[in-house]
Amino acid sequence: GQQVMQIPQYQHVQEGEDFTTYCNSSTTLSNIQWYKQRPGGHPVFLIQLVKSGEVKKQKRLTFQFGEAKKNSSLHITATQTTDVGTYFCAGSLNNAGKSTFGDGTTLTVKP
Amino acid sequence: DTGVSQNPRHKITKRGQNVTFRCDPISEHNRLYWYRQTLGQGPEFLTYFQNEAQLEKSRLLSDRFSAERPKGSFSTLEIQRTEQGDSAMYLCASSRTPGSPYEQYFGPGTRLTVT
């Protein structure tokens, strides 16, 4: 079945440093979504990427979808303590209804 | 927009008992999803509905699990003869199609502990 893998599992950074998490799918995706889950909270939708090679920005967050639509990345510039949490990617096939989530990258930020 | 709500928030049950959870989606959302999440893992897809129709159910899901959405609004997830391995956070999410079917809004979850 479809698998979505994320690396790294954990990332510890000093406040102000950059952070990147990578998402890889075993199959070509129709679209990919990114979510953030704060400690003790529930996943919150951040963005959806659909087009091959697509790049989207949200303030300090930059999201990319690979040319082959099998990988994606999330980059945070100049991390802040409010960025702490687990970032999940979720991939969907052939415009099917469900998404397959990766196991996330947990970001901790040291002030 | 009152968000997705789930009840109860916590459930402790003994092995072998049946449990039922409820999810109320965002009112205008026609898709409703159930996920299970354990510590250190991402949400694991269980099933989803579009209106009252159950469109997909995970092949990993035991026959002890059943979900309903009888009127296309709230949904229930029942686990029969619970096992310790069922202990997890059960998350519900909703979305709208056409429009943004993959923009899922999650509820706070129901934490199940099976003793």
Short mmCIF file of C-alpha atoms in Angstrom, two decimals:
data_model
loop_
_atom_site.label_atom_id
_atom_site.label_comp_id
_atom_site.label_asym_id
_atom_site.label_seq_id
_atom_site.Cartn_x
_atom_site.Cartn_y
_atom_site.Cartn_z
CA GLY A 1 0.00 0.00 0.00
CA GLN A 2 0.91 3.64 -0.16
CA GLN A 3 3.58 4.78 2.28
CA VAL A 4 4.55 8.30 3.26
CA MET A 5 7.84 8.75 5.08
CA GLN A 6 9.17 11.83 6.81
CA ILE A 7 12.65 12.74 7.92
CA PRO A 8 14.00 13.64 10.32
CA GLN A 9 11.85 12.24 13.13
CA TYR A 10 13.09 14.92 15.53
CA GLN A 11 14.83 18.24 15.07
CA HIS A 12 16.16 20.45 17.84
CA VAL A 13 17.14 23.97 16.86
CA GLN A 14 18.19 27.19 18.50
CA GLU A 15 15.70 29.99 18.08
CA GLY A 16 16.54 31.87 14.91
CA GLU A 17 17.92 28.84 13.08
CA ASP A 18 16.24 27.42 10.01
CA PHE A 19 14.38 24.10 9.92
CA THR A 20 13.48 21.73 7.10
CA THR A 21 11.43 18.55 7.07
CA TYR A 22 11.19 16.20 4.11
CA CYS A 23 8.35 13.98 2.97
CA ASN A 24 8.69 11.09 0.53
CA SER A 25 5.98 8.93 -0.98
CA SER A 26 6.35 5.43 -2.38
CA THR A 27 3.90 6.37 -5.16
CA THR A 28 3.14 9.43 -7.27
CA LEU A 29 0.67 11.66 -5.47
CA SER A 30 -2.19 13.75 -6.80
CA ASN A 31 -1.69 16.26 -4.02
CA ILE A 32 -0.03 16.67 -0.65
CA GLN A 33 -1.11 18.48 2.49
CA TRP A 34 0.85 19.73 5.48
CA TYR A 35 -0.45 19.88 9.04
CA LYS A 36 0.93 21.12 12.35
CA GLN A 37 0.12 19.51 15.68
CA ARG A 38 1.07 21.36 18.84
CA PRO A 39 1.88 19.31 21.95
CA GLY A 40 -1.40 18.04 23.38
CA GLY A 41 -3.34 19.40 20.42
CA HIS A 42 -4.85 18.13 17.22
CA PRO A 43 -3.56 18.46 13.64
CA VAL A 44 -4.21 21.84 12.05
CA PHE A 45 -4.23 22.22 8.27
CA LEU A 46 -1.47 24.44 6.91
CA ILE A 47 -1.52 24.09 3.13
CA GLN A 48 -2.19 21.90 0.10
CA LEU A 49 0.10 21.49 -2.92
CA VAL A 50 -1.25 20.14 -6.19
CA LYS A 51 1.01 21.03 -9.10
CA SER A 52 4.34 19.46 -9.98
CA GLY A 53 7.16 21.72 -8.78
CA GLU A 54 4.76 23.98 -6.88
CA VAL A 55 6.18 26.35 -4.27
CA LYS A 56 3.99 28.17 -1.77
CA LYS A 57 4.94 30.54 1.03
CA GLN A 58 3.23 31.45 4.26
CA LYS A 59 5.26 34.11 6.03
CA ARG A 60 8.36 32.23 7.25
CA LEU A 61 7.16 28.85 5.94
CA THR A 62 8.01 27.63 2.43
CA PHE A 63 6.39 24.51 1.01
CA GLN A 64 7.60 22.66 -2.08
CA PHE A 65 6.14 19.80 -4.13
CA GLY A 66 8.65 17.82 -6.15
CA GLU A 67 8.65 17.64 -9.93
CA ALA A 68 7.76 13.96 -9.85
CA LYS A 69 5.05 14.59 -7.22
CA LYS A 70 6.61 11.98 -4.94
CA ASN A 71 8.27 14.27 -2.45
CA SER A 72 7.72 17.51 -0.62
CA SER A 73 9.44 19.73 1.89
CA LEU A 74 8.59 22.32 4.49
CA HIS A 75 11.19 24.94 5.35
CA ILE A 76 10.88 27.38 8.23
CA THR A 77 13.16 30.40 8.21
CA ALA A 78 14.37 31.86 11.50
CA THR A 79 12.43 29.59 13.84
CA GLN A 80 10.53 30.98 16.80
CA THR A 81 9.35 29.24 19.95
CA THR A 82 5.82 29.35 18.54
CA ASP A 83 6.92 26.98 15.76
CA VAL A 84 7.25 24.12 18.27
CA GLY A 85 5.17 21.07 17.36
CA THR A 86 4.98 18.11 15.03
CA TYR A 87 4.69 18.72 11.31
CA PHE A 88 2.91 16.07 9.26
CA CYS A 89 2.64 15.64 5.55
CA ALA A 90 -0.31 13.73 4.11
CA GLY A 91 -0.51 12.43 0.57
CA SER A 92 -3.50 11.61 -1.58
CA LEU A 93 -3.72 9.42 -4.66
CA ASN A 94 -5.77 9.91 -7.78
CA ASN A 95 -8.04 12.43 -6.11
CA ALA A 96 -9.31 9.71 -3.81
CA GLY A 97 -10.96 10.84 -0.64
CA LYS A 98 -8.44 9.71 1.91
CA SER A 99 -4.98 10.98 2.79
CA THR A 100 -2.07 8.91 4.11
CA PHE A 101 -0.15 10.68 6.85
CA GLY A 102 3.54 10.41 7.54
CA ASP A 103 4.75 9.97 11.11
CA GLY A 104 5.78 13.58 11.37
CA THR A 105 8.84 15.60 12.32
CA THR A 106 8.83 16.96 15.86
CA LEU A 107 10.46 20.37 16.15
CA THR A 108 11.72 21.76 19.41
CA VAL A 109 13.10 25.30 19.60
CA LYS A 110 15.49 26.41 22.31
CA PRO A 111 15.12 30.08 23.19
CA ASP B 1 -18.10 28.10 12.83
CA THR B 2 -18.01 26.10 16.04
CA GLY B 3 -15.41 23.64 14.80
CA VAL B 4 -15.41 19.85 14.99
CA SER B 5 -16.47 18.47 18.35
CA GLN B 6 -15.95 14.99 19.77
CA ASN B 7 -17.43 13.27 22.78
CA PRO B 8 -16.35 11.99 25.15
CA ARG B 9 -12.89 13.51 25.37
CA HIS B 10 -11.62 10.63 27.48
CA LYS B 11 -12.82 7.07 27.89
CA ILE B 12 -11.42 4.40 30.16
CA THR B 13 -12.86 0.95 29.66
CA LYS B 14 -12.09 -2.61 30.56
CA ARG B 15 -10.97 -5.10 27.98
CA GLY B 16 -13.92 -6.78 26.32
CA GLN B 17 -16.32 -3.88 26.74
CA ASN B 18 -17.91 -1.98 23.86
CA VAL B 19 -17.37 1.75 23.44
CA THR B 20 -18.96 4.36 21.20
CA PHE B 21 -17.59 7.77 20.26
CA ARG B 22 -19.41 10.66 18.66
CA CYS B 23 -18.20 13.30 16.21
CA ASP B 24 -20.04 16.45 15.19
CA PRO B 25 -18.42 17.98 12.09
CA ILE B 26 -18.49 21.57 10.93
CA SER B 27 -22.08 22.07 9.83
CA GLU B 28 -21.53 22.73 6.13
CA HIS B 29 -18.95 19.96 5.71
CA ASN B 30 -20.16 16.88 3.85
CA ARG B 31 -17.06 14.72 4.35
CA LEU B 32 -16.22 13.16 7.68
CA TYR B 33 -13.11 11.12 8.50
CA TRP B 34 -12.08 8.91 11.39
CA TYR B 35 -8.42 8.43 12.28
CA ARG B 36 -6.53 6.70 15.05
CA GLN B 37 -3.30 8.17 16.44
CA THR B 38 -0.82 6.64 18.84
CA LEU B 39 2.16 8.33 20.44
CA GLY B 40 4.86 9.22 17.97
CA GLN B 41 2.78 8.27 14.95
CA GLY B 42 0.78 10.18 12.41
CA PRO B 43 -2.98 9.84 12.15
CA GLU B 44 -3.91 6.45 10.73
CA PHE B 45 -6.91 6.46 8.38
CA LEU B 46 -9.85 4.34 9.53
CA THR B 47 -12.80 5.34 7.36
CA TYR B 48 -14.56 8.26 5.74
CA PHE B 49 -18.06 9.34 4.73
CA GLN B 50 -19.43 11.63 2.14
CA ASN B 51 -22.81 12.69 3.41
CA GLU B 52 -24.29 9.45 4.80
CA ALA B 53 -22.38 7.10 2.50
CA GLN B 54 -19.33 5.30 3.88
CA LEU B 55 -16.97 5.49 0.90
CA GLU B 56 -13.89 3.75 2.21
CA LYS B 57 -12.82 1.68 5.18
CA SER B 58 -9.24 0.77 5.97
CA ARG B 59 -8.37 -2.84 5.23
CA LEU B 60 -6.41 -2.80 8.47
CA LEU B 61 -9.58 -2.16 10.39
CA SER B 62 -10.88 -5.07 12.37
CA ASP B 63 -14.50 -6.17 12.08
CA ARG B 64 -14.83 -5.02 15.68
CA PHE B 65 -14.84 -1.44 14.41
CA SER B 66 -17.93 0.08 12.83
CA ALA B 67 -18.88 3.62 11.96
CA GLU B 68 -22.13 5.27 10.98
CA ARG B 69 -23.31 8.63 9.77
CA PRO B 70 -27.03 8.03 9.47
CA LYS B 71 -28.26 11.49 8.50
CA GLY B 72 -25.10 12.85 6.97
CA SER B 73 -24.40 15.03 9.98
CA PHE B 74 -22.85 13.56 13.15
CA SER B 75 -21.05 10.23 13.11
CA THR B 76 -20.43 7.48 15.63
CA LEU B 77 -17.52 5.05 15.87
CA GLU B 78 -18.11 1.87 17.81
CA ILE B 79 -15.46 -0.56 18.96
CA GLN B 80 -16.74 -3.91 20.13
CA ARG B 81 -14.90 -6.23 22.52
CA THR B 82 -12.13 -3.72 23.12
CA GLU B 83 -8.53 -4.90 23.39
CA GLN B 84 -5.55 -3.21 25.00
CA GLY B 85 -4.15 -2.53 21.54
CA ASP B 86 -7.14 -0.30 20.84
CA SER B 87 -5.81 2.26 23.31
CA ALA B 88 -5.17 5.39 21.24
CA MET B 89 -6.46 8.85 20.39
CA TYR B 90 -9.39 8.66 18.00
CA LEU B 91 -9.59 11.73 15.81
CA CYS B 92 -12.45 12.93 13.67
CA ALA B 93 -12.03 15.41 10.84
CA SER B 94 -14.36 17.04 8.35
CA SER B 95 -14.02 18.77 5.01
CA ARG B 96 -16.13 20.06 2.17
CA THR B 97 -16.42 18.84 -1.39
CA PRO B 98 -16.51 20.23 -3.96
CA GLY B 99 -14.21 22.94 -2.78
CA SER B 100 -11.45 21.82 -0.45
CA PRO B 101 -11.91 18.12 0.27
CA TYR B 102 -8.34 17.68 1.49
CA GLU B 103 -8.44 20.69 3.81
CA GLN B 104 -9.44 18.68 6.83
CA TYR B 105 -10.46 20.24 10.12
CA PHE B 106 -9.74 17.99 13.07
CA GLY B 107 -11.60 17.70 16.33
CA PRO B 108 -9.87 17.49 19.73
CA GLY B 109 -10.08 13.70 19.73
CA THR B 110 -11.28 11.01 22.14
CA ARG B 111 -8.53 9.37 24.15
CA LEU B 112 -9.34 5.70 24.76
CA THR B 113 -7.60 3.71 27.44
CA VAL B 114 -8.34 -0.01 27.62
CA THR B 115 -7.33 -1.62 30.90
#
